């Protein structure tokens, strides 16, 4: 089973620098899913302090990758084969929290969903779904 400290190290070791530049914090990871958050900074905010869609989509994708790792019990590099992000309203606040879970896992494909909320209000700002290919299904 992965813990948050191990997951945070895996994030630093396995993800591109531009993903790491979001300053993602792994807040929870377990067999039920994962929760990751990012601070709202000037680097990801547009006019009016609205978080850009690219940052939200990246957070959702990364959170679902960690939900897959939590589900599998081990970090396995998976490939995103499909990602759909639905932007519900402008994301404003001090942080964005993304809670993700695997909704179905087959031998080589995992299906996941994510919900993003602005903090501290808890207001839903986006939802996402993705399909991941696990090239090493025997590891998980």
Coordinates of N, CA and C in Angstrom, one line a residue:
X1 N 0.8 -1.2 0.0 CA 0.0 0.0 0.0 C 0.9 1.2 0.0
X2 N 0.5 2.2 -0.8 CA 1.3 3.5 -0.9 C 0.8 4.4 0.2
X3 N 1.7 5.2 0.7 CA 1.3 6.3 1.6 C 1.6 7.6 1.0
X4 N 1.2 8.7 1.6 CA 1.3 10.0 1.0 C 2.8 10.5 0.8
X5 N 3.6 10.1 1.7 CA 5.0 10.5 1.5 C 5.7 9.8 0.4
X6 N 5.4 8.5 0.2 CA 5.9 7.7 -0.9 C 5.3 8.3 -2.2
X7 N 4.0 8.6 -2.2 CA 3.4 9.1 -3.4 C 4.0 10.5 -3.8
X8 N 4.3 11.3 -2.8 CA 4.9 12.6 -3.1 C 6.2 12.4 -3.7
X9 N 7.0 11.5 -3.3 CA 8.3 11.2 -3.9 C 8.2 10.7 -5.3
X10 N 7.2 9.8 -5.5 CA 7.0 9.3 -6.9 C 6.6 10.4 -7.8
X11 N 5.8 11.3 -7.3 CA 5.5 12.5 -8.2 C 6.7 13.3 -8.6
X12 N 7.6 13.5 -7.6 CA 8.9 14.2 -7.9 C 9.8 13.5 -8.9
X13 N 9.8 12.1 -8.8 CA 10.7 11.3 -9.6 C 10.1 11.0 -11.0
X14 N 8.8 11.0 -11.2 CA 8.3 10.4 -12.4 C 7.5 11.4 -13.3
X15 N 7.2 12.6 -12.8 CA 6.4 13.5 -13.6 C 7.2 14.7 -14.1
X16 N 6.8 15.2 -15.3 CA 7.5 16.3 -16.0 C 7.6 17.5 -15.1
X17 N 8.7 18.3 -15.3 CA 8.9 19.5 -14.5 C 7.7 20.5 -14.5
X18 N 7.1 20.6 -15.7 CA 5.9 21.5 -15.8 C 4.8 21.0 -14.9
X19 N 4.6 19.7 -14.7 CA 3.6 19.2 -13.8 C 4.0 19.5 -12.4
X20 N 5.2 19.3 -12.1 CA 5.7 19.6 -10.7 C 5.6 21.0 -10.4
X21 N 5.7 21.9 -11.4 CA 5.7 23.3 -11.2 C 4.3 23.8 -10.6
X22 N 3.3 22.9 -10.7 CA 2.0 23.2 -10.1 C 2.0 23.1 -8.6
X23 N 3.1 22.6 -8.0 CA 3.3 22.4 -6.6 C 2.2 21.5 -6.0
X24 N 2.0 20.4 -6.6 CA 1.0 19.4 -6.3 C 1.3 18.8 -4.9
X25 N 0.4 18.7 -4.1 CA 0.5 18.0 -2.8 C -0.4 16.7 -2.8
X26 N 0.1 15.6 -2.5 CA -0.7 14.4 -2.3 C -1.2 14.4 -0.9
X27 N -2.5 14.6 -0.8 CA -3.2 14.7 0.5 C -3.7 13.3 1.0
X28 N -4.1 12.4 0.1 CA -4.6 11.1 0.4 C -4.3 10.2 -0.7
X29 N -4.0 8.9 -0.4 CA -3.9 7.9 -1.4 C -4.2 6.5 -0.7
X30 N -5.1 5.8 -1.2 CA -5.5 4.5 -0.6 C -6.2 3.7 -1.7
X31 N -6.7 2.5 -1.4 CA -7.3 1.7 -2.3 C -8.6 2.3 -2.9
X32 N -9.2 3.3 -2.2 CA -10.4 3.9 -2.6 C -10.1 5.0 -3.6
X33 N -8.9 5.5 -3.7 CA -8.6 6.6 -4.6 C -7.5 7.5 -4.1
X34 N -7.5 8.8 -4.5 CA -6.5 9.7 -4.2 C -7.0 11.1 -4.1
X35 N -6.5 12.0 -3.3 CA -6.8 13.4 -3.3 C -5.5 14.2 -3.4
X36 N -5.5 15.1 -4.4 CA -4.3 15.9 -4.6 C -4.8 17.3 -4.7
X37 N -3.9 18.3 -4.3 CA -4.3 19.7 -4.3 C -3.1 20.5 -4.8
X38 N -3.5 21.7 -5.3 CA -2.6 22.7 -5.8 C -2.9 24.1 -5.2
X39 N -1.9 24.9 -4.9 CA -2.2 26.3 -4.5 C -2.6 27.1 -5.7
X40 N -3.5 28.1 -5.5 CA -3.8 29.0 -6.6 C -2.7 30.1 -6.6
X41 N -1.9 30.2 -7.6 CA -0.9 31.1 -7.7 C -1.0 32.0 -8.9
X42 N -0.2 33.1 -9.0 CA -0.3 33.9 -10.2 C 0.1 33.2 -11.4
X43 N 0.9 32.2 -11.3 CA 1.4 31.4 -12.5 C 0.3 30.6 -13.2
X44 N -0.8 30.3 -12.5 CA -1.9 29.5 -13.1 C -3.2 30.2 -13.1
X45 N -3.2 31.5 -12.7 CA -4.4 32.2 -12.6 C -4.5 33.2 -13.8
X46 N -5.7 33.3 -14.4 CA -5.9 34.2 -15.5 C -6.5 35.5 -14.9
X47 N -7.0 36.4 -15.7 CA -7.6 37.6 -15.3 C -8.7 37.3 -14.3
X48 N -8.7 38.0 -13.2 CA -9.7 37.8 -12.2 C -9.4 36.7 -11.2
X49 N -8.2 36.2 -11.3 CA -7.8 35.1 -10.3 C -8.4 33.8 -10.6
X50 N -8.9 33.6 -11.9 CA -9.5 32.3 -12.3 C -8.4 31.3 -12.7
X51 N -8.4 30.1 -12.1 CA -7.4 29.1 -12.5 C -7.6 28.7 -13.9
X52 N -6.6 28.6 -14.7 CA -6.6 28.2 -16.1 C -7.0 26.7 -16.2
X53 N -7.7 26.4 -17.3 CA -8.2 25.1 -17.5 C -7.1 24.1 -17.7
X54 N -6.0 24.5 -18.2 CA -4.8 23.6 -18.4 C -4.3 23.0 -17.1
X55 N -4.3 23.9 -16.1 CA -3.9 23.5 -14.7 C -4.9 22.5 -14.1
X56 N -6.2 22.8 -14.3 CA -7.2 21.9 -13.8 C -7.2 20.6 -14.4
X57 N -7.0 20.5 -15.7 CA -6.9 19.2 -16.5 C -5.7 18.4 -16.0
X58 N -4.6 19.1 -15.8 CA -3.4 18.5 -15.4 C -3.5 17.9 -14.0
X59 N -4.1 18.7 -13.1 CA -4.4 18.2 -11.8 C -5.3 16.9 -11.8
X60 N -6.4 17.0 -12.6 CA -7.3 15.9 -12.7 C -6.6 14.6 -13.2
X61 N -5.8 14.8 -14.3 CA -5.1 13.6 -14.9 C -4.1 13.0 -13.9
X62 N -3.4 13.9 -13.2 CA -2.4 13.4 -12.3 C -3.0 12.7 -11.1
X63 N -4.2 13.3 -10.6 CA -4.9 12.7 -9.5 C -5.4 11.3 -9.8
X64 N -5.9 11.2 -11.1 CA -6.4 9.9 -11.5 C -5.3 8.8 -11.7
X65 N -4.1 9.3 -12.1 CA -3.0 8.4 -12.1 C -2.7 7.8 -10.7
X66 N -2.7 8.7 -9.7 CA -2.5 8.3 -8.3 C -3.6 7.5 -7.8
X67 N -4.8 7.7 -8.2 CA -6.0 6.9 -7.8 C -5.7 5.4 -8.4
X68 N -5.2 5.4 -9.6 CA -4.9 4.1 -10.2 C -3.8 3.4 -9.4
X69 N -2.8 4.1 -8.9 CA -1.7 3.5 -8.1 C -2.3 3.1 -6.8
X70 N -3.2 3.8 -6.2 CA -3.8 3.4 -4.9 C -4.6 2.1 -5.1
X71 N -5.3 2.1 -6.2 CA -6.2 0.9 -6.5 C -5.3 -0.3 -6.7
X72 N -4.2 -0.2 -7.5 CA -3.3 -1.3 -7.7 C -2.4 -1.6 -6.5
X73 N -2.2 -0.7 -5.6 CA -1.3 -0.9 -4.5 C 0.1 -0.7 -4.8
X74 N 0.4 -0.3 -6.0 CA 1.8 0.0 -6.4 C 1.8 1.0 -7.5
X75 N 2.8 1.9 -7.5 CA 2.9 2.9 -8.6 C 3.4 2.2 -9.9
X76 N 2.6 2.2 -10.9 CA 2.9 1.7 -12.2 C 2.7 2.8 -13.2
X77 N 3.7 3.2 -14.0 CA 3.4 4.2 -15.1 C 2.3 3.7 -16.0
X78 N 1.2 4.5 -16.0 CA 0.1 4.2 -16.9 C 0.0 5.3 -18.0
X79 N -0.6 4.9 -19.1 CA -0.7 5.9 -20.2 C -2.1 6.4 -20.3
X80 N -2.3 7.7 -20.3 CA -3.7 8.2 -20.5 C -4.1 8.0 -22.0
X81 N -5.1 7.3 -22.2 CA -5.6 7.1 -23.5 C -6.8 7.9 -23.9
X82 N -7.5 8.5 -22.8 CA -8.6 9.3 -23.0 C -8.7 10.2 -21.8
X83 N -9.0 11.5 -22.0 CA -9.2 12.4 -20.9 C -10.3 13.4 -21.3
X84 N -11.3 13.5 -20.5 CA -12.4 14.4 -20.7 C -12.5 15.3 -19.5
X85 N -12.4 16.6 -19.6 CA -12.6 17.5 -18.5 C -13.8 18.4 -18.8
X86 N -14.6 18.5 -17.8 CA -15.8 19.4 -17.9 C -15.6 20.5 -16.9
X87 N -15.6 21.7 -17.4 CA -15.4 22.9 -16.5 C -16.8 23.4 -16.1
X88 N -17.1 23.4 -14.8 CA -18.4 23.7 -14.3 C -18.6 25.2 -14.0
X89 N -17.6 25.8 -13.5 CA -17.6 27.2 -13.1 C -16.2 27.7 -12.9
X90 N -16.0 29.0 -12.8 CA -14.6 29.5 -12.6 C -14.1 29.0 -11.2
X91 N -12.8 28.6 -11.3 CA -12.1 28.1 -10.1 C -11.4 29.3 -9.5
X92 N -11.8 29.7 -8.3 CA -11.2 30.8 -7.5 C -11.0 30.3 -6.1
X93 N -10.0 30.9 -5.4 CA -9.8 30.5 -4.0 C -8.3 30.5 -3.7
X94 N -8.0 29.7 -2.7 CA -6.6 29.6 -2.3 C -6.0 28.3 -2.8
X95 N -6.8 27.3 -3.0 CA -6.3 26.0 -3.4 C -7.4 25.3 -4.3
X96 N -7.0 24.3 -5.1 CA -7.9 23.5 -5.8 C -7.7 22.1 -5.3
X97 N -8.7 21.4 -4.9 CA -8.6 20.0 -4.4 C -9.2 19.1 -5.5
X98 N -8.5 18.0 -5.8 CA -9.1 17.0 -6.7 C -9.1 15.6 -6.0
X99 N -10.3 15.1 -6.0 CA -10.5 13.7 -5.4 C -10.9 12.8 -6.6
X100 N -10.1 11.7 -6.7 CA -10.2 10.8 -7.8 C -10.3 9.4 -7.4
X101 N -11.0 8.6 -8.2 CA -11.2 7.2 -7.9 C -11.2 6.4 -9.2
X102 N -10.8 5.1 -9.1 CA -11.0 4.2 -10.2 C -12.4 3.6 -10.1
X103 N -13.1 3.7 -11.2 CA -14.5 3.2 -11.2 C -14.6 1.8 -11.8
X104 N -13.6 1.4 -12.5 CA -13.5 0.0 -13.1 C -12.1 -0.2 -13.5
X105 N -11.6 -1.4 -13.2 CA -10.3 -1.8 -13.6 C -10.4 -3.2 -14.3
X106 N -9.9 -3.2 -15.5 CA -9.8 -4.5 -16.2 C -8.3 -4.9 -16.2
X107 N -8.0 -5.9 -17.0 CA -6.7 -6.4 -17.0 C -5.6 -5.4 -17.5
X108 N -6.0 -4.6 -18.5 CA -5.0 -3.6 -19.0 C -5.6 -2.2 -19.1
X109 N -6.9 -2.0 -18.9 CA -7.5 -0.7 -18.9 C -8.1 -0.4 -17.5
X110 N -7.9 0.9 -17.1 CA -8.5 1.4 -15.9 C -9.3 2.6 -16.2
X111 N -10.5 2.7 -15.6 CA -11.4 3.8 -15.9 C -11.5 4.6 -14.6
X112 N -11.3 5.9 -14.6 CA -11.3 6.7 -13.4 C -12.2 8.0 -13.6
X113 N -12.5 8.6 -12.5 CA -13.3 9.8 -12.4 C -12.7 10.7 -11.4
X114 N -12.8 12.0 -11.6 CA -12.3 13.0 -10.6 C -13.2 14.2 -10.5
X115 N -13.2 14.7 -9.3 CA -14.0 15.9 -8.9 C -13.1 17.0 -8.4
X116 N -13.1 18.2 -8.9 CA -12.3 19.2 -8.5 C -13.1 20.3 -7.8
X117 N -12.6 20.8 -6.7 CA -13.3 21.8 -5.9 C -12.4 23.0 -5.5
X118 N -13.0 24.2 -5.5 CA -12.2 25.3 -5.0 C -12.2 25.3 -3.5
X119 N -11.1 25.7 -2.9 CA -10.9 25.7 -1.5 C -10.7 27.2 -1.1
X120 N -11.2 27.7 0.0 CA -11.8 26.9 1.1 C -13.3 26.7 0.9
X121 N -13.9 27.2 -0.1 CA -15.4 27.1 -0.2 C -15.9 25.7 -0.4
X122 N -15.1 24.8 -1.1 CA -15.6 23.5 -1.4 C -16.5 23.5 -2.6
X123 N -16.6 24.6 -3.3 CA -17.5 24.7 -4.5 C -16.9 23.8 -5.7
X124 N -17.8 23.0 -6.2 CA -17.3 22.1 -7.4 C -17.0 23.0 -8.6
X125 N -15.8 22.8 -9.2 CA -15.4 23.7 -10.3 C -15.2 22.9 -11.6
X126 N -14.9 21.6 -11.5 CA -14.7 20.8 -12.7 C -14.9 19.3 -12.3
X127 N -15.1 18.5 -13.4 CA -15.1 17.1 -13.2 C -14.4 16.5 -14.4
X128 N -13.9 15.3 -14.2 CA -13.1 14.7 -15.3 C -13.3 13.2 -15.3
X129 N -13.0 12.6 -16.4 CA -13.0 11.1 -16.5 C -11.8 10.8 -17.5
X130 N -11.3 9.6 -17.2 CA -10.1 9.2 -18.1 C -10.1 7.7 -18.1
X131 N -9.4 7.2 -19.2 CA -9.1 5.8 -19.4 C -7.6 5.7 -19.4
X132 N -7.0 4.8 -18.7 CA -5.6 4.6 -18.6 C -5.2 3.2 -19.1
X133 N -4.2 3.1 -19.8 CA -3.6 1.8 -20.3 C -2.5 1.4 -19.3
X134 N -2.6 0.2 -18.7 CA -1.5 -0.3 -17.9 C -0.7 -1.3 -18.7
X135 N 0.5 -0.9 -19.1 CA 1.3 -1.7 -19.9 C 1.9 -2.9 -19.2
X136 N 1.8 -3.0 -17.9 CA 2.3 -4.1 -17.0 C 1.2 -4.6 -16.1
X137 N 0.2 -5.1 -16.6 CA -1.0 -5.5 -15.8 C -0.7 -6.5 -14.7
X138 N 0.4 -7.3 -14.9 CA 0.7 -8.3 -13.9 C 1.3 -7.7 -12.6
X139 N 1.8 -6.4 -12.7 CA 2.3 -5.8 -11.5 C 1.3 -5.3 -10.6
X140 N 0.0 -5.1 -11.1 CA -1.0 -4.5 -10.2 C -2.0 -5.5 -9.7

